[in-house]
Amino acid sequence: MTKAQISPKGSEGILSQKDKLYNWHPYTQHQTVGDFPAIVKGKDVLLWDENGKEYIDAIASWWVNPFGHSNEFIAKAIYNQLTTLEHVLFGGFTHNKAVELGEKLTEILPSSQKKFFYSDNGSTAVEVAIKASLQFFFNKGIIKDTIIAFEDAFHGDTFGAMAVSGIGLFTEAFQDSLLKVIRIPVPVQGKEQESKFALQKAIEENNVAAFIFEPLVLGAAGMVMYALEILDELIQIAKQHKIFTIADEVMTGFGKTGKIFACNYLTEQPDMMCLSKALTGGTIPMAITSFTDEIFNGFKSDSINHAFFHGHTFTANPTGCAAALASIELLQQEETNNNIERIHQLHLQFQQKIKNHSKVSATRVLGVIFALEVKTEGKSDYYGSLRNTLYNFFIENGIILRPVGNIVYVLPPYVITNSQLEKIYQTIEKALEMV
């Protein structure tokens, strides 16, 4: 693709300039930020801005594009649905794509998951799970007002999801308006018992409705990883006390950890799961909260007051369901599984090469996720100078990476080529020499 194919003569940067007149971007301090690249086209792992500059999307645009940009298989499914039935309200109606998607989810999710509530993004998927947890007990005349979550977790930006998140930068302005949440240490290596004891103590001292967690990997915390064995133990403790467990697989779901879901590694299974991001292959906003039959049945009653009064205008949007079905079909292909394993092996090779670098303090790999920590003196701010220096360096070199403080991570689309991955690795090495 050439510059001439993207922008007419004399128009360089015009979209970036006009954007500043109108748009408020997420997680952005507009007083200090410069111009944003204006992306006008994408294909597979590549994006092009209005000036013809090419970028490798090394984080699948916030983890949503496992099959690359402008995927024709998913696009065709969306087109076919748009020209058949684009939308119908889900309150009082159903449609074939919602039924088909429910059947497919029953096939690929852990066997405990039987009922599916549709919404529109990861935060609302979590919101649904939290509300259902609290109301389940309320319907039985039992007051349980506390949720347990991990420190440093991130579950979203709506009020319930924000409450169970632990990153102060995102939540400190709203502390007095949030649900009651007890945060326990993440059970990383060496802190397993501390986390376990904290969970037990929180249960003993509070009326706990649910325990929510990102299984095996805390994404926004910097791809922090912990062992499946301790998560099994924590889930088991919660179940022994009749506390619901919520697996937030918004980031980890649909192949990123090497299995379709991170929970597939576990012996114990959650009562609820939250899905979004890669659900529709990065095409249409959609989310799902899945439930056991026990939870669903807790809302069945002769009293209308026991119904779950939560909904979205675009709940179970047929076009989104069609996109999700196409995305899952691609996920189940042998080629996709081979690509996930290929990326995993390349990450392991790069880890061996880089882990002893003088400026690297730690590395982590799980599935298609690679992360390294840059050595720093003291704690590195989430959006601090080191992070900004690294981010700008990667963008200048045509690589889309968003470091979390001092942590650089790679989570690419599954269709990335070996040479594109190698370019990402080489750029990370150059960045380490610069800082």
CSV table of C-alpha atoms in Angstrom, one decimal:
chain,number,residue,atom,x,y,z
A,1,MET,CA,0.0,0.0,0.0
A,2,THR,CA,1.4,3.4,-1.0
A,3,LYS,CA,0.9,6.8,0.5
A,4,ALA,CA,-0.9,7.9,-2.6
A,5,GLN,CA,-3.5,5.1,-2.1
A,6,ILE,CA,-4.4,6.4,1.3
A,7,SER,CA,-4.4,10.2,1.4
A,8,PRO,CA,-4.8,12.8,-1.3
A,9,LYS,CA,-2.0,15.3,-2.0
A,10,GLY,CA,-1.8,17.9,0.7
A,11,SER,CA,-3.9,16.1,3.2
A,12,GLU,CA,-1.1,14.7,5.5
A,13,GLY,CA,-2.2,14.7,9.1
A,14,ILE,CA,-5.6,16.3,8.4
A,15,LEU,CA,-7.6,13.6,10.2
A,16,SER,CA,-5.3,13.8,13.2
A,17,GLN,CA,-5.8,17.5,13.4
A,18,LYS,CA,-9.6,17.4,13.0
A,19,ASP,CA,-9.8,14.6,15.6
A,20,LYS,CA,-8.6,17.1,18.2
A,21,LEU,CA,-11.5,19.4,17.5
A,22,TYR,CA,-14.2,16.8,18.4
A,23,ASN,CA,-13.1,13.6,20.1
A,24,TRP,CA,-12.4,12.6,23.8
A,25,HIS,CA,-10.2,9.5,23.9
A,26,PRO,CA,-10.0,6.9,26.6
A,27,TYR,CA,-7.2,6.9,29.2
A,28,THR,CA,-5.9,10.1,27.8
A,29,GLN,CA,-4.7,13.4,29.3
A,30,HIS,CA,-5.5,15.7,26.5
A,31,GLN,CA,-3.6,18.6,28.1
A,32,THR,CA,-0.3,16.9,27.5
A,33,VAL,CA,-0.9,14.4,24.6
A,34,GLY,CA,0.2,15.1,21.0
A,35,ASP,CA,-1.5,14.1,17.8
A,36,PHE,CA,-2.8,10.6,17.3
A,37,PRO,CA,-2.1,8.6,14.2
A,38,ALA,CA,-5.3,8.4,12.1
A,39,ILE,CA,-5.7,4.8,11.0
A,40,VAL,CA,-7.5,4.4,7.7
A,41,LYS,CA,-7.0,0.8,6.7
A,42,GLY,CA,-6.2,-2.6,8.2
A,43,LYS,CA,-5.4,-6.0,6.9
A,44,ASP,CA,-4.3,-9.0,8.9
A,45,VAL,CA,-1.7,-7.8,11.4
A,46,LEU,CA,-1.0,-4.5,9.6
A,47,LEU,CA,-2.6,-1.0,10.0
A,48,TRP,CA,-1.9,2.1,7.8
A,49,ASP,CA,-2.4,5.7,8.9
A,50,GLU,CA,-3.6,8.6,6.7
A,51,ASN,CA,0.0,9.4,5.7
A,52,GLY,CA,0.8,5.9,4.5
A,53,LYS,CA,2.8,4.8,7.5
A,54,GLU,CA,2.5,1.1,8.2
A,55,TYR,CA,2.2,-0.4,11.7
A,56,ILE,CA,2.3,-3.9,13.1
A,57,ASP,CA,-0.5,-4.4,15.5
A,58,ALA,CA,1.4,-6.3,18.2
A,59,ILE,CA,-1.4,-6.2,20.8
A,60,ALA,CA,-4.4,-7.1,18.5
A,61,SER,CA,-5.9,-3.7,19.2
A,62,TRP,CA,-6.4,-4.2,22.9
A,63,TRP,CA,-6.6,-8.0,22.5
A,64,VAL,CA,-9.7,-8.2,20.2
A,65,ASN,CA,-8.4,-9.2,16.8
A,66,PRO,CA,-7.1,-12.8,16.9
A,67,PHE,CA,-7.8,-13.3,13.2
A,68,GLY,CA,-6.4,-10.0,12.0
A,69,HIS,CA,-8.0,-6.9,10.6
A,70,SER,CA,-10.6,-6.9,7.8
A,71,ASN,CA,-11.1,-10.6,8.1
A,72,GLU,CA,-13.1,-11.6,5.1
A,73,PHE,CA,-14.7,-14.7,6.6
A,74,ILE,CA,-16.2,-12.8,9.5
A,75,ALA,CA,-17.1,-9.8,7.3
A,76,LYS,CA,-19.1,-12.2,5.0
A,77,ALA,CA,-21.0,-13.6,8.0
A,78,ILE,CA,-21.8,-10.0,9.1
A,79,TYR,CA,-22.9,-9.0,5.6
A,80,ASN,CA,-25.1,-12.0,5.3
A,81,GLN,CA,-26.7,-11.3,8.6
A,82,LEU,CA,-27.2,-7.6,7.9
A,83,THR,CA,-29.1,-8.3,4.8
A,84,THR,CA,-31.3,-10.9,6.6
A,85,LEU,CA,-32.0,-9.4,10.1
A,86,GLU,CA,-29.7,-6.7,11.5
A,87,HIS,CA,-31.4,-6.4,14.9
A,88,VAL,CA,-34.5,-7.3,16.9
A,89,LEU,CA,-35.2,-6.6,20.5
A,90,PHE,CA,-34.3,-9.5,22.8
A,91,GLY,CA,-36.9,-8.6,25.4
A,92,GLY,CA,-39.9,-10.7,24.5
A,93,PHE,CA,-38.3,-12.1,21.3
A,94,THR,CA,-35.5,-14.5,20.2
A,95,HIS,CA,-33.8,-15.3,16.9
A,96,ASN,CA,-31.9,-18.1,15.2
A,97,LYS,CA,-28.4,-16.6,15.7
A,98,ALA,CA,-28.8,-16.3,19.5
A,99,VAL,CA,-30.0,-19.9,19.6
A,100,GLU,CA,-27.1,-21.1,17.5
A,101,LEU,CA,-24.6,-19.1,19.6
A,102,GLY,CA,-26.0,-20.6,22.8
A,103,GLU,CA,-25.6,-24.1,21.3
A,104,LYS,CA,-22.0,-23.3,20.3
A,105,LEU,CA,-21.1,-21.8,23.7
A,106,THR,CA,-22.4,-24.9,25.5
A,107,GLU,CA,-20.0,-26.9,23.3
A,108,ILE,CA,-16.9,-24.9,23.9
A,109,LEU,CA,-17.3,-23.6,27.5
A,110,PRO,CA,-16.7,-25.7,30.6
A,111,SER,CA,-19.6,-28.0,31.2
A,112,SER,CA,-20.8,-26.1,34.2
A,113,GLN,CA,-21.9,-23.1,32.1
A,114,LYS,CA,-25.5,-23.6,30.9
A,115,LYS,CA,-27.2,-20.2,30.5
A,116,PHE,CA,-25.9,-17.1,28.7
A,117,PHE,CA,-26.7,-13.4,29.2
A,118,TYR,CA,-25.7,-11.1,26.4
A,119,SER,CA,-24.5,-7.5,26.7
A,120,ASP,CA,-22.1,-5.2,24.9
A,121,ASN,CA,-18.6,-5.1,26.4
A,122,GLY,CA,-16.3,-6.6,29.1
A,123,SER,CA,-17.3,-4.2,31.8
A,124,THR,CA,-20.9,-4.9,31.4
A,125,ALA,CA,-20.3,-8.6,31.3
A,126,VAL,CA,-18.7,-8.2,34.8
A,127,GLU,CA,-21.5,-5.9,35.9
A,128,VAL,CA,-24.0,-8.6,35.1
A,129,ALA,CA,-22.1,-11.2,37.0
A,130,ILE,CA,-21.8,-9.0,40.1
A,131,LYS,CA,-25.5,-8.0,40.1
A,132,ALA,CA,-26.6,-11.6,39.6
A,133,SER,CA,-24.4,-12.7,42.5
A,134,LEU,CA,-25.9,-10.1,44.9
A,135,GLN,CA,-29.5,-10.6,43.8
A,136,PHE,CA,-29.3,-14.4,43.9
A,137,PHE,CA,-29.0,-14.2,47.7
A,138,PHE,CA,-31.4,-11.2,48.0
A,139,ASN,CA,-34.1,-13.3,46.2
A,140,LYS,CA,-33.6,-15.9,49.0
A,141,GLY,CA,-33.9,-13.3,51.8
A,142,ILE,CA,-30.1,-13.5,52.5
A,143,ILE,CA,-28.0,-10.4,52.6
A,144,LYS,CA,-24.5,-10.8,51.2
A,145,ASP,CA,-22.9,-7.5,50.4
A,146,THR,CA,-19.2,-8.2,49.8
A,147,ILE,CA,-17.2,-9.2,46.8
A,148,ILE,CA,-13.6,-10.6,47.0
A,149,ALA,CA,-11.1,-9.6,44.2
A,150,PHE,CA,-7.4,-9.6,43.6
A,151,GLU,CA,-5.2,-6.6,44.3
A,152,ASP,CA,-4.1,-4.9,41.0
A,153,ALA,CA,-7.0,-6.6,39.1
A,154,PHE,CA,-8.8,-4.8,36.3
A,155,HIS,CA,-12.4,-5.8,35.5
A,156,GLY,CA,-13.7,-2.7,33.7
A,157,ASP,CA,-14.9,0.9,34.1
A,158,THR,CA,-18.6,0.6,35.0
A,159,PHE,CA,-19.3,1.1,38.7
A,160,GLY,CA,-19.5,-2.6,39.7
A,161,ALA,CA,-16.6,-3.6,37.5
A,162,MET,CA,-14.6,-0.6,38.7
A,163,ALA,CA,-15.3,-1.5,42.3
A,164,VAL,CA,-13.7,-5.0,42.0
A,165,SER,CA,-10.7,-3.6,40.2
A,166,GLY,CA,-7.6,-2.6,42.1
A,167,ILE,CA,-5.7,-0.1,40.1
A,168,GLY,CA,-6.1,3.2,42.0
A,169,LEU,CA,-5.4,5.4,39.0
A,170,PHE,CA,-8.7,4.3,37.5
A,171,THR,CA,-10.8,4.2,40.6
A,172,GLU,CA,-9.6,6.7,43.2
A,173,ALA,CA,-12.1,9.5,42.3
A,174,PHE,CA,-15.0,7.1,43.0
A,175,GLN,CA,-13.9,5.3,46.1
A,176,ASP,CA,-16.8,6.6,48.3
A,177,SER,CA,-19.4,5.4,45.7
A,178,LEU,CA,-18.3,1.8,45.2
A,179,LEU,CA,-19.5,-1.6,46.4
A,180,LYS,CA,-17.9,-3.3,49.4
A,181,VAL,CA,-14.9,-5.2,48.1
A,182,ILE,CA,-12.1,-7.1,50.0
A,183,ARG,CA,-8.9,-7.3,48.0
A,184,ILE,CA,-6.5,-10.1,48.5
A,185,PRO,CA,-2.9,-10.5,47.2
A,186,VAL,CA,-2.4,-12.0,43.7
A,187,PRO,CA,-1.1,-15.6,44.3
A,188,VAL,CA,2.1,-15.1,42.3
A,189,GLN,CA,5.0,-17.4,43.1
A,190,GLY,CA,5.9,-17.0,46.7
A,191,LYS,CA,2.6,-15.4,47.7
A,192,GLU,CA,0.3,-18.4,47.3
A,193,GLN,CA,-0.2,-19.0,51.0
A,194,GLU,CA,-0.6,-15.3,51.8
A,195,SER,CA,-3.4,-15.1,49.2
A,196,LYS,CA,-5.1,-18.3,50.4
A,197,PHE,CA,-5.1,-17.1,54.1
A,198,ALA,CA,-6.4,-13.6,53.0
A,199,LEU,CA,-9.3,-15.3,51.2
A,200,GLN,CA,-10.1,-17.4,54.2
A,201,LYS,CA,-10.0,-14.4,56.5
A,202,ALA,CA,-12.1,-12.3,54.2
A,203,ILE,CA,-14.8,-15.0,54.1
A,204,GLU,CA,-14.8,-15.4,57.9
A,205,GLU,CA,-15.2,-11.7,58.6
A,206,ASN,CA,-17.7,-10.7,55.8
A,207,ASN,CA,-20.9,-11.7,54.2
A,208,VAL,CA,-19.4,-12.6,50.8
A,209,ALA,CA,-21.5,-13.2,47.7
A,210,ALA,CA,-18.7,-13.8,45.1
A,211,PHE,CA,-15.0,-14.1,44.4
A,212,ILE,CA,-14.0,-12.6,41.0
A,213,PHE,CA,-10.6,-13.3,39.3
A,214,GLU,CA,-8.8,-13.1,36.1
A,215,PRO,CA,-7.7,-16.7,35.6
A,216,LEU,CA,-3.9,-17.3,35.4
A,217,VAL,CA,-3.2,-13.8,33.9
A,218,LEU,CA,-3.9,-10.3,35.1
A,219,GLY,CA,-3.9,-8.4,31.9
A,220,ALA,CA,-4.0,-4.7,32.7
A,221,ALA,CA,-1.7,-5.2,35.7
A,222,GLY,CA,1.0,-6.1,33.2
A,223,MET,CA,0.3,-9.7,32.3
A,224,VAL,CA,1.0,-10.8,35.8
A,225,MET,CA,0.8,-14.6,35.9
A,226,TYR,CA,0.2,-17.2,38.6
A,227,ALA,CA,-0.2,-20.9,38.9
A,228,LEU,CA,-3.3,-22.9,38.1
A,229,GLU,CA,-2.9,-25.1,41.2
A,230,ILE,CA,-3.4,-22.2,43.6
A,231,LEU,CA,-6.4,-20.9,41.7
A,232,ASP,CA,-8.0,-24.3,42.0
A,233,GLU,CA,-7.4,-24.1,45.7
A,234,LEU,CA,-9.0,-20.6,46.0
A,235,ILE,CA,-12.0,-21.7,44.0
A,236,GLN,CA,-12.4,-24.7,46.1
A,237,ILE,CA,-12.4,-22.6,49.3
A,238,ALA,CA,-15.0,-20.3,47.9
A,239,LYS,CA,-17.3,-23.2,46.9
A,240,GLN,CA,-16.9,-24.8,50.4
A,241,HIS,CA,-18.4,-21.6,51.8
A,242,LYS,CA,-21.2,-21.3,49.1
A,243,ILE,CA,-19.6,-18.3,47.5
A,244,PHE,CA,-20.0,-17.8,43.8
A,245,THR,CA,-16.8,-17.7,41.7
A,246,ILE,CA,-16.6,-15.4,38.7
A,247,ALA,CA,-13.9,-16.0,36.0
A,248,ASP,CA,-13.3,-12.8,34.1
A,249,GLU,CA,-12.0,-14.2,30.7
A,250,VAL,CA,-12.6,-11.0,28.8
A,251,MET,CA,-8.8,-10.9,28.1
A,252,THR,CA,-7.8,-14.5,28.4
A,253,GLY,CA,-10.6,-16.1,26.5
A,254,PHE,CA,-10.6,-17.5,22.9
A,255,GLY,CA,-7.1,-19.0,22.8
A,256,LYS,CA,-4.8,-16.4,24.2
A,257,THR,CA,-3.4,-18.7,27.0
A,258,GLY,CA,-3.0,-21.7,24.7
A,259,LYS,CA,-6.4,-23.2,25.4
A,260,ILE,CA,-9.8,-21.8,24.3
A,261,PHE,CA,-10.3,-20.6,27.9
A,262,ALA,CA,-7.9,-20.2,30.7
A,263,CYS,CA,-10.4,-22.1,32.9
A,264,ASN,CA,-9.8,-25.1,30.7
A,265,TYR,CA,-6.5,-25.6,32.6
A,266,LEU,CA,-8.4,-25.9,35.9
A,267,THR,CA,-9.9,-28.8,37.8
A,268,GLU,CA,-12.3,-26.6,39.6
A,269,GLN,CA,-14.7,-24.6,37.5
A,270,PRO,CA,-16.3,-21.2,38.1
A,271,ASP,CA,-20.0,-20.5,38.6
A,272,MET,CA,-19.9,-17.6,36.1
A,273,MET,CA,-17.7,-16.5,33.2
A,274,CYS,CA,-17.3,-13.1,31.5
A,275,LEU,CA,-16.5,-13.0,27.8
A,276,SER,CA,-15.9,-10.2,25.3
A,277,LYS,CA,-13.0,-8.7,23.3
A,278,ALA,CA,-12.1,-11.5,20.9
A,279,LEU,CA,-15.6,-12.9,21.0
A,280,THR,CA,-16.5,-11.3,17.7
A,281,GLY,CA,-13.0,-11.2,16.2
A,282,GLY,CA,-12.7,-7.5,16.8
A,283,THR,CA,-15.7,-6.5,14.7
A,284,ILE,CA,-18.8,-5.7,16.7
A,285,PRO,CA,-19.0,-4.8,20.4
A,286,MET,CA,-20.6,-7.8,22.2
A,287,ALA,CA,-20.2,-9.6,25.6
A,288,ILE,CA,-21.5,-12.7,27.3
A,289,THR,CA,-21.9,-13.6,31.0
A,290,SER,CA,-22.4,-17.4,31.4
A,291,PHE,CA,-24.0,-19.0,34.4
A,292,THR,CA,-24.7,-22.4,36.0
A,293,ASP,CA,-28.2,-23.7,36.1
A,294,GLU,CA,-28.2,-23.1,39.9
A,295,ILE,CA,-27.8,-19.4,39.5
A,296,PHE,CA,-30.3,-19.1,36.7
A,297,ASN,CA,-32.9,-21.0,38.7
A,298,GLY,CA,-32.4,-18.6,41.6
A,299,PHE,CA,-34.2,-16.0,39.6
A,300,LYS,CA,-37.2,-18.2,38.6
A,301,SER,CA,-40.2,-17.4,40.8
A,302,ASP,CA,-43.9,-16.5,40.8
A,303,SER,CA,-42.8,-13.1,41.9
A,304,ILE,CA,-41.8,-10.6,39.1
A,305,ASN,CA,-39.5,-9.0,41.7
A,306,HIS,CA,-37.2,-11.9,41.5
A,307,ALA,CA,-36.5,-11.5,37.8
A,308,PHE,CA,-33.1,-10.2,36.7
A,309,PHE,CA,-33.9,-6.6,35.6
A,310,HIS,CA,-30.9,-5.8,33.6
A,311,GLY,CA,-30.7,-5.3,29.8
A,312,HIS,CA,-29.2,-3.5,26.9
A,313,THR,CA,-30.8,-2.2,23.7
A,314,PHE,CA,-28.5,-4.3,21.6
A,315,THR,CA,-28.7,-7.4,23.8
A,316,ALA,CA,-28.0,-10.5,21.6
A,317,ASN,CA,-27.8,-8.4,18.5
A,318,PRO,CA,-28.2,-10.8,15.6
A,319,THR,CA,-25.3,-9.3,13.7
A,320,GLY,CA,-23.0,-9.6,16.7
A,321,CYS,CA,-24.1,-13.2,17.2
A,322,ALA,CA,-23.3,-14.0,13.6
A,323,ALA,CA,-19.9,-12.4,14.0
A,324,ALA,CA,-19.3,-14.4,17.2
A,325,LEU,CA,-20.3,-17.7,15.4
A,326,ALA,CA,-17.9,-17.0,12.6
A,327,SER,CA,-15.1,-16.1,15.0
A,328,ILE,CA,-15.5,-19.3,17.0
A,329,GLU,CA,-15.5,-21.3,13.8
A,330,LEU,CA,-12.1,-19.8,12.9
A,331,LEU,CA,-10.9,-20.4,16.4
A,332,GLN,CA,-11.7,-24.1,16.1
A,333,GLN,CA,-9.8,-24.6,12.9
A,334,GLU,CA,-6.5,-26.6,13.0
A,335,GLU,CA,-4.7,-23.8,11.4
A,336,THR,CA,-5.5,-21.5,14.3
A,337,ASN,CA,-4.3,-24.0,16.9
A,338,ASN,CA,-1.1,-24.4,14.9
A,339,ASN,CA,-0.6,-20.7,14.8
A,340,ILE,CA,-1.2,-20.3,18.6
A,341,GLU,CA,1.5,-23.0,19.2
A,342,ARG,CA,3.9,-21.4,16.7
A,343,ILE,CA,3.6,-18.0,18.4
A,344,HIS,CA,4.1,-19.7,21.8
A,345,GLN,CA,7.3,-21.4,20.7
A,346,LEU,CA,8.6,-18.2,19.2
A,347,HIS,CA,7.9,-16.3,22.4
A,348,LEU,CA,9.8,-19.0,24.3
A,349,GLN,CA,12.8,-18.7,22.0
A,350,PHE,CA,12.8,-14.9,22.5
A,351,GLN,CA,12.4,-15.3,26.2
A,352,GLN,CA,15.5,-17.5,26.3
A,353,LYS,CA,17.4,-14.8,24.4
A,354,ILE,CA,16.3,-11.8,26.3
A,355,LYS,CA,15.7,-13.0,29.9
A,356,ASN,CA,19.4,-12.4,31.0
A,357,HIS,CA,19.6,-8.9,29.4
A,358,SER,CA,21.1,-6.4,31.8
A,359,LYS,CA,18.0,-4.2,31.6
A,360,VAL,CA,15.4,-7.0,32.0
A,361,SER,CA,14.3,-8.0,35.5
A,362,ALA,CA,11.7,-10.7,34.6
A,363,THR,CA,10.0,-12.4,31.6
A,364,ARG,CA,6.7,-14.3,31.4
A,365,VAL,CA,5.1,-16.4,28.7
A,366,LEU,CA,1.7,-18.2,28.5
A,367,GLY,CA,0.2,-19.1,25.1
A,368,VAL,CA,0.5,-16.1,22.8
A,369,ILE,CA,1.2,-13.7,25.7
A,370,PHE,CA,4.8,-12.5,26.2
A,371,ALA,CA,5.8,-10.0,28.8
A,372,LEU,CA,9.1,-8.6,30.1
A,373,GLU,CA,9.8,-6.1,32.9
A,374,VAL,CA,12.4,-3.4,32.3
A,375,LYS,CA,14.7,-2.9,35.3
A,376,THR,CA,13.9,0.4,37.2
A,377,GLU,CA,14.8,2.0,40.4
A,378,GLY,CA,11.6,2.0,42.5
A,379,LYS,CA,8.1,1.7,41.2
A,380,SER,CA,7.3,2.8,37.7
A,381,ASP,CA,4.1,4.8,37.2
A,382,TYR,CA,1.4,3.3,35.1
A,383,TYR,CA,1.6,6.2,32.7
A,384,GLY,CA,5.0,7.5,33.7
A,385,SER,CA,7.9,8.8,31.7
A,386,LEU,CA,9.5,5.4,31.1
A,387,ARG,CA,6.2,4.0,29.8
A,388,ASN,CA,5.7,7.0,27.5
A,389,THR,CA,9.2,6.9,26.2
A,390,LEU,CA,8.8,3.2,25.3
A,391,TYR,CA,5.4,3.7,23.8
A,392,ASN,CA,6.6,6.6,21.6
A,393,PHE,CA,9.6,4.6,20.5
A,394,PHE,CA,7.5,1.7,19.4
A,395,ILE,CA,5.0,3.9,17.5
A,396,GLU,CA,7.9,5.7,15.7
A,397,ASN,CA,9.2,2.4,14.7
A,398,GLY,CA,5.9,1.2,13.3
A,399,ILE,CA,5.0,-1.2,16.2
A,400,ILE,CA,1.8,-0.8,18.2
A,401,LEU,CA,2.7,-1.8,21.8
A,402,ARG,CA,1.3,-0.2,25.0
A,403,PRO,CA,3.6,-0.8,27.9
A,404,VAL,CA,2.1,-1.0,31.4
A,405,GLY,CA,4.5,1.1,33.5
A,406,ASN,CA,7.8,-0.7,33.0
A,407,ILE,CA,6.2,-3.9,31.6
A,408,VAL,CA,6.3,-4.5,27.8
A,409,TYR,CA,4.0,-7.1,26.5
A,410,VAL,CA,3.2,-8.7,23.2
A,411,LEU,CA,-0.2,-10.3,22.4
A,412,PRO,CA,-0.5,-10.5,18.7
A,413,PRO,CA,-3.1,-11.7,16.3
A,414,TYR,CA,-2.8,-15.4,15.6
A,415,VAL,CA,-2.2,-14.7,11.9
A,416,ILE,CA,1.1,-12.8,12.5
A,417,THR,CA,4.0,-14.1,10.5
A,418,ASN,CA,7.3,-15.2,11.8
A,419,SER,CA,9.1,-12.2,10.2
A,420,GLN,CA,6.6,-9.8,11.7
A,421,LEU,CA,7.1,-11.3,15.2
A,422,GLU,CA,10.9,-11.1,14.7
A,423,LYS,CA,10.6,-7.4,13.8
A,424,ILE,CA,8.6,-6.9,17.1
A,425,TYR,CA,11.3,-8.7,19.1
A,426,GLN,CA,14.1,-6.7,17.4
A,427,THR,CA,12.4,-3.4,18.2
A,428,ILE,CA,12.0,-4.4,21.8
A,429,GLU,CA,15.7,-5.1,21.9
A,430,LYS,CA,16.5,-1.7,20.4
A,431,ALA,CA,14.1,-0.1,23.0
A,432,LEU,CA,16.1,-1.7,25.8
A,433,GLU,CA,19.3,-0.2,24.6
A,434,MET,CA,17.7,3.2,24.5
A,435,VAL,CA,16.3,3.3,28.0
